[in-house]
mmCIF file of C-alpha atoms in Angstrom:
data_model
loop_
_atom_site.group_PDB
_atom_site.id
_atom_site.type_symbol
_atom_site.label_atom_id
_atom_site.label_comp_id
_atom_site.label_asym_id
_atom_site.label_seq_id
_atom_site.Cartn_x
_atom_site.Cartn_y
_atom_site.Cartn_z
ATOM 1 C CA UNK A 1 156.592 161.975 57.493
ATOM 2 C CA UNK A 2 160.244 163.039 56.457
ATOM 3 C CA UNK A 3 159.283 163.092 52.782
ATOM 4 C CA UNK A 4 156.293 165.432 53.541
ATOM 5 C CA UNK A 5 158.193 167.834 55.656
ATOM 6 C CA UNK A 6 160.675 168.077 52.774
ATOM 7 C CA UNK A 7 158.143 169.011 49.906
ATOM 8 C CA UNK A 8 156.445 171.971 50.291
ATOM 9 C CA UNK A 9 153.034 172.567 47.769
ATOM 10 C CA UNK A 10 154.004 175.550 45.678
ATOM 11 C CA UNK A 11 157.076 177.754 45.685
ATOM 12 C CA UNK A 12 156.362 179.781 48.419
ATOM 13 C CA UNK A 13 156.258 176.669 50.541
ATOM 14 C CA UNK A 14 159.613 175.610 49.316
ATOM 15 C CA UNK A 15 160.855 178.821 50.416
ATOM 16 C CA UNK A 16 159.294 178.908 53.752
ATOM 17 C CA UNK A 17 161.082 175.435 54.140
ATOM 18 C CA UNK A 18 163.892 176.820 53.069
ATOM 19 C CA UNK A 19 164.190 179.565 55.308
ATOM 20 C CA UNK A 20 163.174 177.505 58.632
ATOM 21 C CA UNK A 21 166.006 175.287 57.771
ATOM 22 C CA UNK A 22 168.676 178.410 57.699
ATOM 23 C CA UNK A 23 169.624 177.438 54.343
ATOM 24 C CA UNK A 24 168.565 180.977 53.190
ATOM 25 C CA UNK A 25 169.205 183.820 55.687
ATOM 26 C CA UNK A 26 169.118 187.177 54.247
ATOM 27 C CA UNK A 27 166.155 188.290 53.067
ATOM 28 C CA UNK A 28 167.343 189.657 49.466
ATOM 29 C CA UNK A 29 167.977 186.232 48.486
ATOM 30 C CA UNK A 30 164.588 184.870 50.191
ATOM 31 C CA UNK A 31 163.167 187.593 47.660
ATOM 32 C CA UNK A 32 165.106 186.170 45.106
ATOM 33 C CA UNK A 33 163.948 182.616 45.558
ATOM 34 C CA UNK A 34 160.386 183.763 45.898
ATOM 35 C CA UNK A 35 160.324 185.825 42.696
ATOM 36 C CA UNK A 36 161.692 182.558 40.272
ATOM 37 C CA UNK A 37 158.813 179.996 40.497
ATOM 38 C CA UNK A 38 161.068 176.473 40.668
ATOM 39 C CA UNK A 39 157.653 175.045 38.581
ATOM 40 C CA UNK A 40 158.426 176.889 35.422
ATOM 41 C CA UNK A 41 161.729 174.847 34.682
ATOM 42 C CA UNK A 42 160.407 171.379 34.424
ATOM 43 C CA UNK A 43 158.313 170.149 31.920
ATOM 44 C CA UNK A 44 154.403 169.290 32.633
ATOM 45 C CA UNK A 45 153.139 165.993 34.282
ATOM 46 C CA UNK A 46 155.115 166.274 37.785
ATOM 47 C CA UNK A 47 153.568 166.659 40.943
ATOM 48 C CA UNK A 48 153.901 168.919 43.192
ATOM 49 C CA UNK A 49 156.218 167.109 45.580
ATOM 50 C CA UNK A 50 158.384 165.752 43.223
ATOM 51 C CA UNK A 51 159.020 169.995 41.777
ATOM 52 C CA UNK A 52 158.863 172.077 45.097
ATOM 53 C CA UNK A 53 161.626 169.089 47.597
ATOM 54 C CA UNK A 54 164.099 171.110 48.827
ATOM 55 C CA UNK A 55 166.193 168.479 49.799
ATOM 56 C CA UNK A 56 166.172 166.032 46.377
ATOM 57 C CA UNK A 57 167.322 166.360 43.376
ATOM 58 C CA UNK A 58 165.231 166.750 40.298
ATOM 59 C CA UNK A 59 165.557 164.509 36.963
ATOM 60 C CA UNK A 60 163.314 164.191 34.396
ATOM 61 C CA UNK A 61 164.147 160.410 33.034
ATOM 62 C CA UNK A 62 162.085 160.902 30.134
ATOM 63 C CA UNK A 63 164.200 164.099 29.223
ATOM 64 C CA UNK A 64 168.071 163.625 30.697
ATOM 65 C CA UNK A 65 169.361 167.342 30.281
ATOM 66 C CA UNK A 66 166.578 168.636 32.300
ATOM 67 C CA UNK A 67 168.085 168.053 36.023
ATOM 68 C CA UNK A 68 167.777 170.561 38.782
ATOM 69 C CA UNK A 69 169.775 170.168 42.028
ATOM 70 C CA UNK A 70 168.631 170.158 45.633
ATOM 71 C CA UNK A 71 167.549 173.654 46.292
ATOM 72 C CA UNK A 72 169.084 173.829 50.018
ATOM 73 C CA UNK A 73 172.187 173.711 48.404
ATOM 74 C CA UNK A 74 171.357 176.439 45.597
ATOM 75 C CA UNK A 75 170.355 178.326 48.482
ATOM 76 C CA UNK A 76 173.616 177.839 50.429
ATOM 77 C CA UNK A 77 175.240 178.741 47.320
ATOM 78 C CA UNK A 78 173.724 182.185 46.853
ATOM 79 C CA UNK A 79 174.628 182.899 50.212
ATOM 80 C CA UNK A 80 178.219 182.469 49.999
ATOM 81 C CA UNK A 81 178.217 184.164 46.723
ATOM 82 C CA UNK A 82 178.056 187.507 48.655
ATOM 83 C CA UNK A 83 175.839 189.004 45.484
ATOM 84 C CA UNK A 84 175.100 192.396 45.215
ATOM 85 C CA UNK A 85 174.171 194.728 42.545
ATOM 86 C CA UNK A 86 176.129 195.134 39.452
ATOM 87 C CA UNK A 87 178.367 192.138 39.737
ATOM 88 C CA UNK A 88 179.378 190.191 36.954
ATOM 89 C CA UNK A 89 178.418 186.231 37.307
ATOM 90 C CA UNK A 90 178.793 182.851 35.688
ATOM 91 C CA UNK A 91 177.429 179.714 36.037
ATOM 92 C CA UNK A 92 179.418 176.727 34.520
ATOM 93 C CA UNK A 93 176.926 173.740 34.189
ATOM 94 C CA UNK A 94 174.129 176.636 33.540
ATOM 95 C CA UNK A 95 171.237 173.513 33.286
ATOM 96 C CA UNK A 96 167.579 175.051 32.920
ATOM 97 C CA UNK A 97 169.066 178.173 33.910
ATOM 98 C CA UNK A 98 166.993 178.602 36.992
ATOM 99 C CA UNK A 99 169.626 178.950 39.238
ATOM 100 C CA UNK A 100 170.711 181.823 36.540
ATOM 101 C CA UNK A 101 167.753 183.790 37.059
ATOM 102 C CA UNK A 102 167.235 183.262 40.899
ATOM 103 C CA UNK A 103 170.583 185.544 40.626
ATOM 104 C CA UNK A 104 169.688 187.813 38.217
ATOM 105 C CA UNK A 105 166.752 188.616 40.450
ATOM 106 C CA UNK A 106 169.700 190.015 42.602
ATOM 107 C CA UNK A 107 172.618 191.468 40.100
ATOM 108 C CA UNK A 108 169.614 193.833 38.732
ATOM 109 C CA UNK A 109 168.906 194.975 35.255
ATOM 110 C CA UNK A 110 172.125 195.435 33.371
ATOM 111 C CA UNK A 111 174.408 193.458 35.147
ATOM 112 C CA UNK A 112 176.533 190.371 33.100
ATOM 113 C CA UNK A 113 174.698 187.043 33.456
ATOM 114 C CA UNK A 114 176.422 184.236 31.394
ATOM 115 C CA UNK A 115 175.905 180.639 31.427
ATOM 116 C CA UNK A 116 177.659 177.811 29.864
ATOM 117 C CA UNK A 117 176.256 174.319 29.122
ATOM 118 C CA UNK A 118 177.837 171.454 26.989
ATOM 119 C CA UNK A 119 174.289 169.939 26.273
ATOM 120 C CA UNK A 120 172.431 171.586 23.477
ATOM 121 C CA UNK A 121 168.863 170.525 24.159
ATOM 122 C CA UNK A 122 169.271 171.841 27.909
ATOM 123 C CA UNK A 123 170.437 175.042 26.437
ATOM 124 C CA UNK A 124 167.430 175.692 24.425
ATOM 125 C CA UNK A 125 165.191 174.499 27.238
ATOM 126 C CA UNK A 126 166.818 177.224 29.348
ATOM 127 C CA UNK A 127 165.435 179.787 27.006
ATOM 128 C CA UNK A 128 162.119 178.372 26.748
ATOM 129 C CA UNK A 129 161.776 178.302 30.516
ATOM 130 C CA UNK A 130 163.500 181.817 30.936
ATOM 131 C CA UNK A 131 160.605 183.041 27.725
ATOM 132 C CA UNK A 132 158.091 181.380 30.186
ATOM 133 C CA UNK A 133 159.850 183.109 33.490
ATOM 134 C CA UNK A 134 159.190 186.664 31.725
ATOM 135 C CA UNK A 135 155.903 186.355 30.065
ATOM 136 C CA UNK A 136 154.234 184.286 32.620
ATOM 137 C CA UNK A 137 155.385 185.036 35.976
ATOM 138 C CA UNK A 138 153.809 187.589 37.921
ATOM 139 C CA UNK A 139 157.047 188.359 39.879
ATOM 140 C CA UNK A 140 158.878 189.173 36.757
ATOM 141 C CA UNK A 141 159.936 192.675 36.841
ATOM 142 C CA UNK A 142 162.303 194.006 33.752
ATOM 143 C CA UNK A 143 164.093 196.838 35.967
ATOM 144 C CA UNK A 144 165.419 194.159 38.303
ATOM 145 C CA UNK A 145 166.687 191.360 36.325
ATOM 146 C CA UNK A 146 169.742 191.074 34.849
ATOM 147 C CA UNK A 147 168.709 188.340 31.961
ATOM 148 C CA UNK A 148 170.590 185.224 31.707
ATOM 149 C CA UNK A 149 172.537 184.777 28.567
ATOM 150 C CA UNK A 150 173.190 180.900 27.750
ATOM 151 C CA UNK A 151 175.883 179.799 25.619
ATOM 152 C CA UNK A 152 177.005 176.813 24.414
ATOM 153 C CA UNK A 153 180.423 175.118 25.252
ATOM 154 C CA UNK A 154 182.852 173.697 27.269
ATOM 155 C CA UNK A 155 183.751 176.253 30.120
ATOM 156 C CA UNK A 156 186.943 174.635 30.126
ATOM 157 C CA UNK A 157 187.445 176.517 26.251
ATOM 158 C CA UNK A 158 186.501 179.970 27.687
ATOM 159 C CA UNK A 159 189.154 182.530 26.614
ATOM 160 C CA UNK A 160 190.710 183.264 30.434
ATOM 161 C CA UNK A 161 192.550 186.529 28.877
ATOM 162 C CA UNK A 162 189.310 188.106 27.255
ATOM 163 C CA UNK A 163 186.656 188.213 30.945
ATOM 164 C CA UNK A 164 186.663 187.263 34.385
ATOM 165 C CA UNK A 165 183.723 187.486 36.597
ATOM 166 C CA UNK A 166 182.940 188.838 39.666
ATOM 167 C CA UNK A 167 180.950 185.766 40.773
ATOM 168 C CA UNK A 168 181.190 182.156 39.515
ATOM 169 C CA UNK A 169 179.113 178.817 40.540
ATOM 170 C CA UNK A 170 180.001 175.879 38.953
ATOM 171 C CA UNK A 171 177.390 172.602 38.721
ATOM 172 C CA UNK A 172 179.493 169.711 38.466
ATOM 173 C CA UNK A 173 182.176 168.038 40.446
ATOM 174 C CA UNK A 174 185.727 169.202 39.632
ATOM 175 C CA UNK A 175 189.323 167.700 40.797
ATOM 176 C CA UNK A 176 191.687 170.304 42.023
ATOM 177 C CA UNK A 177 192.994 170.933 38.811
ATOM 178 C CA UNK A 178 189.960 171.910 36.708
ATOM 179 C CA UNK A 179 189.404 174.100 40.212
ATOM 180 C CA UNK A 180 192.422 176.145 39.939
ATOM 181 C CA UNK A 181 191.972 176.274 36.163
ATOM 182 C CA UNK A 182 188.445 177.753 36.859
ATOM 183 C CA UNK A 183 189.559 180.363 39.490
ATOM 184 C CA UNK A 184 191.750 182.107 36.570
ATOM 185 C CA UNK A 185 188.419 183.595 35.634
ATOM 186 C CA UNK A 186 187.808 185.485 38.626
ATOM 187 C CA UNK A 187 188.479 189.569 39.582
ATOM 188 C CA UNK A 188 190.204 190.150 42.191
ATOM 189 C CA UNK A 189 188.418 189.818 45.031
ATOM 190 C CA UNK A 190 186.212 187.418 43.115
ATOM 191 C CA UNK A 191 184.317 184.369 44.841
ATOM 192 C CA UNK A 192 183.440 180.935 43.325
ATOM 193 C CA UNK A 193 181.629 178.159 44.734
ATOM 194 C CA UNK A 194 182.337 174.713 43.291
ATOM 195 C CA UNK A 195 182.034 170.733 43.754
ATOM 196 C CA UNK A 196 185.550 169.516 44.212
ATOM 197 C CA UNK A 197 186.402 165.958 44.954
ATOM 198 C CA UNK A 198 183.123 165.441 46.695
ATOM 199 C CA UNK A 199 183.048 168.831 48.814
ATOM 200 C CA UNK A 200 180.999 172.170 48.039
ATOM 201 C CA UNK A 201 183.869 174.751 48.534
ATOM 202 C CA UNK A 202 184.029 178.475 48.213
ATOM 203 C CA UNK A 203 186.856 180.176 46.835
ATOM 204 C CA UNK A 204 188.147 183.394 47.235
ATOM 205 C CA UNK A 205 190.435 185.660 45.778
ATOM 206 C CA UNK A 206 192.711 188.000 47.089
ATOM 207 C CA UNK A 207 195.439 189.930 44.736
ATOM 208 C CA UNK A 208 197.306 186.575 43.719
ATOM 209 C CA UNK A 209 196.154 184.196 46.307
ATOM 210 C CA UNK A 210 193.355 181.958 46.862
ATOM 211 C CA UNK A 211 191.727 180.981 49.756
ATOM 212 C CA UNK A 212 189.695 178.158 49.829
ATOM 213 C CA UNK A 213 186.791 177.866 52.354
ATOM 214 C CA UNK A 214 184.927 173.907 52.718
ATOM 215 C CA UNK A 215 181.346 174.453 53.127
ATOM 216 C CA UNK A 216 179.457 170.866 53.146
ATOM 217 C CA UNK A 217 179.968 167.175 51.686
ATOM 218 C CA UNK A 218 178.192 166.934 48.370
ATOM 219 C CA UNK A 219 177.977 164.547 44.866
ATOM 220 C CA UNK A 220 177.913 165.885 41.802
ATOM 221 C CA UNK A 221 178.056 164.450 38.472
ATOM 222 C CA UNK A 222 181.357 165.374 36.973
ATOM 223 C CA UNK A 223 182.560 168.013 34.664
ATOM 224 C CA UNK A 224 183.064 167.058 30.544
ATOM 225 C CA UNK A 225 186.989 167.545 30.928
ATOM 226 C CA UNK A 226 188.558 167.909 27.588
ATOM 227 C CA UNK A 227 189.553 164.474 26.982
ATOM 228 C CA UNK A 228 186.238 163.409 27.130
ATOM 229 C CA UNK A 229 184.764 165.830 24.888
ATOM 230 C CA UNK A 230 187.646 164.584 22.521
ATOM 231 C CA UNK A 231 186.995 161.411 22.445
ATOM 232 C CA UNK A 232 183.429 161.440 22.291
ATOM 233 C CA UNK A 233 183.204 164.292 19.893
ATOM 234 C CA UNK A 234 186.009 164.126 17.869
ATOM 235 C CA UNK A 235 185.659 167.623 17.656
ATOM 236 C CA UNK A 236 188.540 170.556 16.997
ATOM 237 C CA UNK A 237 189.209 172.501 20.704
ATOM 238 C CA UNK A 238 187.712 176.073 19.967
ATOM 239 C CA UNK A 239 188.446 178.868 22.201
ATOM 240 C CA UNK A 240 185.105 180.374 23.477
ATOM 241 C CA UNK A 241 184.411 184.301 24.251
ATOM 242 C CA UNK A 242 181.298 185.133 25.370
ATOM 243 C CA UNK A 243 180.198 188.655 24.074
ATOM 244 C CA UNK A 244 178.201 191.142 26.383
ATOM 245 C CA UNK A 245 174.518 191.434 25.678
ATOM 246 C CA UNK A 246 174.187 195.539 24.730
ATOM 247 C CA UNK A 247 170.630 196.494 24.980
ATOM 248 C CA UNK A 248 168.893 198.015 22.046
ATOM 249 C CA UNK A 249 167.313 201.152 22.042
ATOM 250 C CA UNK A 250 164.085 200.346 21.706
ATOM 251 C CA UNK A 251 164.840 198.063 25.128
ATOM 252 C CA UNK A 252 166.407 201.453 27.235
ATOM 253 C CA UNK A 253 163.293 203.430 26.554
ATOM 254 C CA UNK A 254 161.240 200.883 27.059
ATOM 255 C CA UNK A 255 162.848 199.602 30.605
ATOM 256 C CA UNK A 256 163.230 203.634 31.278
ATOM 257 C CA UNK A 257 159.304 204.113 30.944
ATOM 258 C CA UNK A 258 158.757 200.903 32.825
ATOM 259 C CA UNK A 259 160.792 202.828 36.136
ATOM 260 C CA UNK A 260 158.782 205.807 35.484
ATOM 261 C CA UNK A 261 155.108 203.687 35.547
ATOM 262 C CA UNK A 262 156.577 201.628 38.176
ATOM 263 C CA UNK A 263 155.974 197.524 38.671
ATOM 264 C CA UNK A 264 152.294 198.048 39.531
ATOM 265 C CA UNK A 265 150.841 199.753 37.244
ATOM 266 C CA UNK A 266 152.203 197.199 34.518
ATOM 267 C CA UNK A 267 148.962 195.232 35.031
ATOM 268 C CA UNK A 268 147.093 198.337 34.274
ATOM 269 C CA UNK A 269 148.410 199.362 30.782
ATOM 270 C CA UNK A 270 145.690 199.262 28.922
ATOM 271 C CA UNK A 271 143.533 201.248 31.434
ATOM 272 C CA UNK A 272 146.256 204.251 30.275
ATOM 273 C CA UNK A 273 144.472 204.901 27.801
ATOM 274 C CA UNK A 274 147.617 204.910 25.215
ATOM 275 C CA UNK A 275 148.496 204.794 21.501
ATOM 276 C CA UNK A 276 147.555 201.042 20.695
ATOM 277 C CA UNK A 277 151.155 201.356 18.834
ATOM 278 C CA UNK A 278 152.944 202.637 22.066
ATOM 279 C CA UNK A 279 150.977 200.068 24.487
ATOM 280 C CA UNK A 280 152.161 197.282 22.115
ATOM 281 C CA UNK A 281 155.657 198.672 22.993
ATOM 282 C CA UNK A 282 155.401 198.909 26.728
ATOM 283 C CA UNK A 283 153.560 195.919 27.084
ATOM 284 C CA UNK A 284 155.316 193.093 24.960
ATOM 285 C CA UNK A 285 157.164 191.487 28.057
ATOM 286 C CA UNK A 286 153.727 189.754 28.642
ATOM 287 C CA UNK A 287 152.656 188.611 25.260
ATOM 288 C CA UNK A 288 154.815 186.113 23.931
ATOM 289 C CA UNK A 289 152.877 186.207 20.410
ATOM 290 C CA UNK A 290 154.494 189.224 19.370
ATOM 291 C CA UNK A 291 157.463 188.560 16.398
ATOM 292 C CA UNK A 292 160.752 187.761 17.278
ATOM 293 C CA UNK A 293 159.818 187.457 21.120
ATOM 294 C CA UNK A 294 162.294 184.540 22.284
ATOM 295 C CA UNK A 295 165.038 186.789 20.403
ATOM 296 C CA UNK A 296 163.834 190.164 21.740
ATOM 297 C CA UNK A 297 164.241 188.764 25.474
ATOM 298 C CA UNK A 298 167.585 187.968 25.061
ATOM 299 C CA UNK A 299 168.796 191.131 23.381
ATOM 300 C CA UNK A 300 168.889 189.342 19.937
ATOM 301 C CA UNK A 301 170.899 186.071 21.147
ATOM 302 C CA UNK A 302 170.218 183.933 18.023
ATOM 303 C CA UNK A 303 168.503 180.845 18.422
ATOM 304 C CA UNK A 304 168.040 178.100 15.698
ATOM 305 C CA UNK A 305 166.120 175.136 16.611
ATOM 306 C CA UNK A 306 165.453 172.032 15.112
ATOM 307 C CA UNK A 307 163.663 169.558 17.561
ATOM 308 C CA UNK A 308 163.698 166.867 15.069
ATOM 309 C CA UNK A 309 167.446 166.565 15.140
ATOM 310 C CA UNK A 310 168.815 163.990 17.554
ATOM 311 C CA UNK A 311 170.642 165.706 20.598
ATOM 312 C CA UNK A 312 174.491 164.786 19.604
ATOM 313 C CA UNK A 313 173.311 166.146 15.947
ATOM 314 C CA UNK A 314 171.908 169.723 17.652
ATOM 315 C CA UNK A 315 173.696 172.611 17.235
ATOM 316 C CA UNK A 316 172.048 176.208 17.967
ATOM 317 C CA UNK A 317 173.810 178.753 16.954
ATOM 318 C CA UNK A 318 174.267 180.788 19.999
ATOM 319 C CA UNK A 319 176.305 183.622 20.788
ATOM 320 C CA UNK A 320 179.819 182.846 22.274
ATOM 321 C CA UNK A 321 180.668 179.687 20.525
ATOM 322 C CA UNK A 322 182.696 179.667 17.128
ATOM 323 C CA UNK A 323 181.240 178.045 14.553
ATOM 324 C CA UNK A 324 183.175 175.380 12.633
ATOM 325 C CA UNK A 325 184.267 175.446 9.080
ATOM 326 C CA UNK A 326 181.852 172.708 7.962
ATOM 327 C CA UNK A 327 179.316 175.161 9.836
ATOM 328 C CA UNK A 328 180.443 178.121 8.251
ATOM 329 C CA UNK A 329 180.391 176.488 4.996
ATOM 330 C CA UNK A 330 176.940 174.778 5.096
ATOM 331 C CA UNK A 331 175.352 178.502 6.275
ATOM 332 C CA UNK A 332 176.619 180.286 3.154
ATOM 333 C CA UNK A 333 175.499 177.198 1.318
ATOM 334 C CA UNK A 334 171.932 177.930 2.238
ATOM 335 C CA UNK A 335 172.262 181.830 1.824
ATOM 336 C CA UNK A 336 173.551 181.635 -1.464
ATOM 337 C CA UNK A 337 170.009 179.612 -2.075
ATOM 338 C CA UNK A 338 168.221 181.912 -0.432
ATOM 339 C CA UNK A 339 170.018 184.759 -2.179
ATOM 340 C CA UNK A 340 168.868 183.350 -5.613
ATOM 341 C CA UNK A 341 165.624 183.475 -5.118
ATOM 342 C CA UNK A 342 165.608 186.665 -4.228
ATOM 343 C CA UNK A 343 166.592 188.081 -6.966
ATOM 344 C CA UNK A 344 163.011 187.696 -9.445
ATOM 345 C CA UNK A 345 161.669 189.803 -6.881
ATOM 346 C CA UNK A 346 164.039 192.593 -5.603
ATOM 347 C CA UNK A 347 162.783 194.766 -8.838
ATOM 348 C CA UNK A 348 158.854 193.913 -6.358
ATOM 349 C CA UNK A 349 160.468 194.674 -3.631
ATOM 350 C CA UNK A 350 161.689 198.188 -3.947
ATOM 351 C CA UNK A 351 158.961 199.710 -4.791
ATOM 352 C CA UNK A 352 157.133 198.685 -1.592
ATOM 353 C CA UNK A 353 160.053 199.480 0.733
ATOM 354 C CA UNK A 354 159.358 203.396 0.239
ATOM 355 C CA UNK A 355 156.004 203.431 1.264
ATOM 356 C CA UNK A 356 156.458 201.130 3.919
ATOM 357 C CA UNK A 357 159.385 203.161 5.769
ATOM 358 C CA UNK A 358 156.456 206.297 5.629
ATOM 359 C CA UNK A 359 154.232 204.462 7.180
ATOM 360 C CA UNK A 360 156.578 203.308 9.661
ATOM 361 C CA UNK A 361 157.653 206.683 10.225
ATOM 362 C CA UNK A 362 154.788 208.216 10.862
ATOM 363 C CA UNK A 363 153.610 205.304 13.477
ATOM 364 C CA UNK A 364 157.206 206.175 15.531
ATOM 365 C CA UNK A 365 155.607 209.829 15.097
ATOM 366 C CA UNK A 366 152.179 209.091 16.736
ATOM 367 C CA UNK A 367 154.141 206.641 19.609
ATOM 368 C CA UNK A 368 156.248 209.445 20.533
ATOM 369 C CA UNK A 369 153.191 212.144 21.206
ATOM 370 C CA UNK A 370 151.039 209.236 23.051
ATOM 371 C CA UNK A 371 154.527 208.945 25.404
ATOM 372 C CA UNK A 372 154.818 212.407 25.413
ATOM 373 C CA UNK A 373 150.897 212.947 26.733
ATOM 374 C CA UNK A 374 151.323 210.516 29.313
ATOM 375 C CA UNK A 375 154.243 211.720 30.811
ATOM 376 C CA UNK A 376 152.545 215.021 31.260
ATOM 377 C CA UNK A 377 149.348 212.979 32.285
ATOM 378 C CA UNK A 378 151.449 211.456 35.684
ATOM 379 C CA UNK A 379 153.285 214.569 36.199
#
């Protein structure tokens, strides 16, 4: 009977559960939960009960880095976050990165939403579940999310004179030390909640001083300290800065005439009536077989993935983490290649690269009278 009541059947159970048990009480961050289905950041072949507990924790043991806590105490977490619009957050120990977009659902589109992970496979699964979150989900909405950038590193390299953060939640158990290390990296008036020596506290800070608030017992696997990286790594300490994700262009416009439809008629772009060029634009949050998708969501964060590689051997190269010399070195390596066989057809190339930029320009052209027409048309 206890395992039942803690399980609900879909997400929207899990929140109601959630919600009974006063672990969520505003509603923004009931919203919040509701609009980031908990189902999308596990892999296939679990049941119900075992993805929507609220109470449990979730492991995959067929895929270690995939490991979700115990949602009550996400939920408790976003509460004493104090989260509102515009803030700047972190999460150390980003996982899946569902916790990552549960608050994005609440920083709104624009706002700084990094996450740091040590484990390179659970990094790249974060971006296939956050590609799944945005094409899939029927909650999704692009003027309300501030995307999740994930990085990978240590969050004990991050550069503590280059950004703090308005907001930080850390997901693994921390002595004293590694707390007050952490706390550098908030604003002032910043808040953090963290696992330290086996309590879920909330830290605040004021000017100079911070005060430090015990909110429930917990267990947490431990941070990677930098000893341990050392010695299982061998691996050179490099300082990590995280750079901001700046939209393109192409992603204001398209996020400006997403406000000006409005969520609901999203469904109901190709009813418009549109350029087919223009509905492409407008429309490519929901089909993930358009080019350079993955890359696209995350404002260009590059991504290179080899799932053949063994985990300690994989190494994405994502944005915030320097690369090593050997890196460096093995990158031109393969441009240099790639650069030579180029060459036999550059002399090819250029003659095609006229006609295709007048083509191109007159399809920007025709996209910008279909937007113009159906502004008019809904005014």
């Amino acid at each position: 009977m206890g395992a039942s009541l803690s399980s609900g059947r879909d997400n929207d159970e899990l929140v109601d559960l959630l919600t009974s048990s006063k672990h969520i009480q505003s509603p923004k961050v009931e919203a919040a939960f509701r609009a980031v289905d908990r189902g999308c950041y596990v892999m296939e072949g679990f049941t119900p009960k075992e993805i929507y507990c609220y109470d449990q924790t979730f492991r995959d043991p067929d895929n270690r880095h995939i490991h979700l806590s115990t949602t009550s105490i996400y939920a408790l977490a976003v509460e004493a976050l104090e989260l509102e619009r515009g803030l700047s957050f972190l999460n150390v120990g980003s996982g899946t990165g569902y916790l990552s977009t549960i608050i994005g659902n609440l920083l709104g589109e624009g706002a700084v939403n990094h996450g740091i992970e040590v484990k390179p496979l659970a990094v790249h699964h974060s971006y296939t579940c956050l590609e799944r979150y945005v094409t899939q989900s029927v909650t999704f909405d692009a003027t309300a999310l501030a995307i999740p950038t994930f990085v990978l590193g240590n969050a004990l390299h991050l550069d503590l004179g280059y950004r703090q953060y308005d907001r930080i939640y850390v997901g693994a158990g921390c002595s004293k030390t590694i707390r007050e290390q952490l706390q550098k990296l908030l604003t002032e008036a910043g808040i953090m909640v963290i696992p330290c020596e086996d309590q879920l506290v909330k830290v605040k800070r004021e000017g100079d001083e911070f005060h430090v608030e015990k909110l429930l017992p917990v267990s947490f696997m431990r941070l990677v300290t930098e000893e341990e990286e050392e010695e299982g790594e061998q691996k050179e300490r490099q300082t990590i800065r995280i750079e901001a994700a700046v939209p393109s262009l192409q992603e204001v416009c398209r996020l400006k005439i997403y406000r000006q439809l409005g969520r609901h008629n999203l469904s109901k772009i190709s009813e418009l009536g549109l350029n087919p060029c223009l509905e492409e634009f407008v429309a490519f949050y929901r089909d993930p077989s358009l080019p350079s998708h993955r890359e696209r969501i995350v404002y260009e964060t590059p991504l290179e993935t080899d799932t053949s590689m063994e985990e300690d051997e994989y190494l994405p190269l994502f944005a915030g983490r320097f690369l090593s010399e050997d890196e460096v070195e093995e990158i031109e390596e393969h441009e240099d290649e790639d650069d030579s066989d180029e060459d036999d057809s550059d002399t090819d190339n250029e003659s095609d690269d006229s006609s295709e930029m007048g083509e191109l320009a007159e399809e920007m052209g025709e996209g910008e009278m279909a937007l113009g027409a159906a502004e008019e048309e809904m005014e």
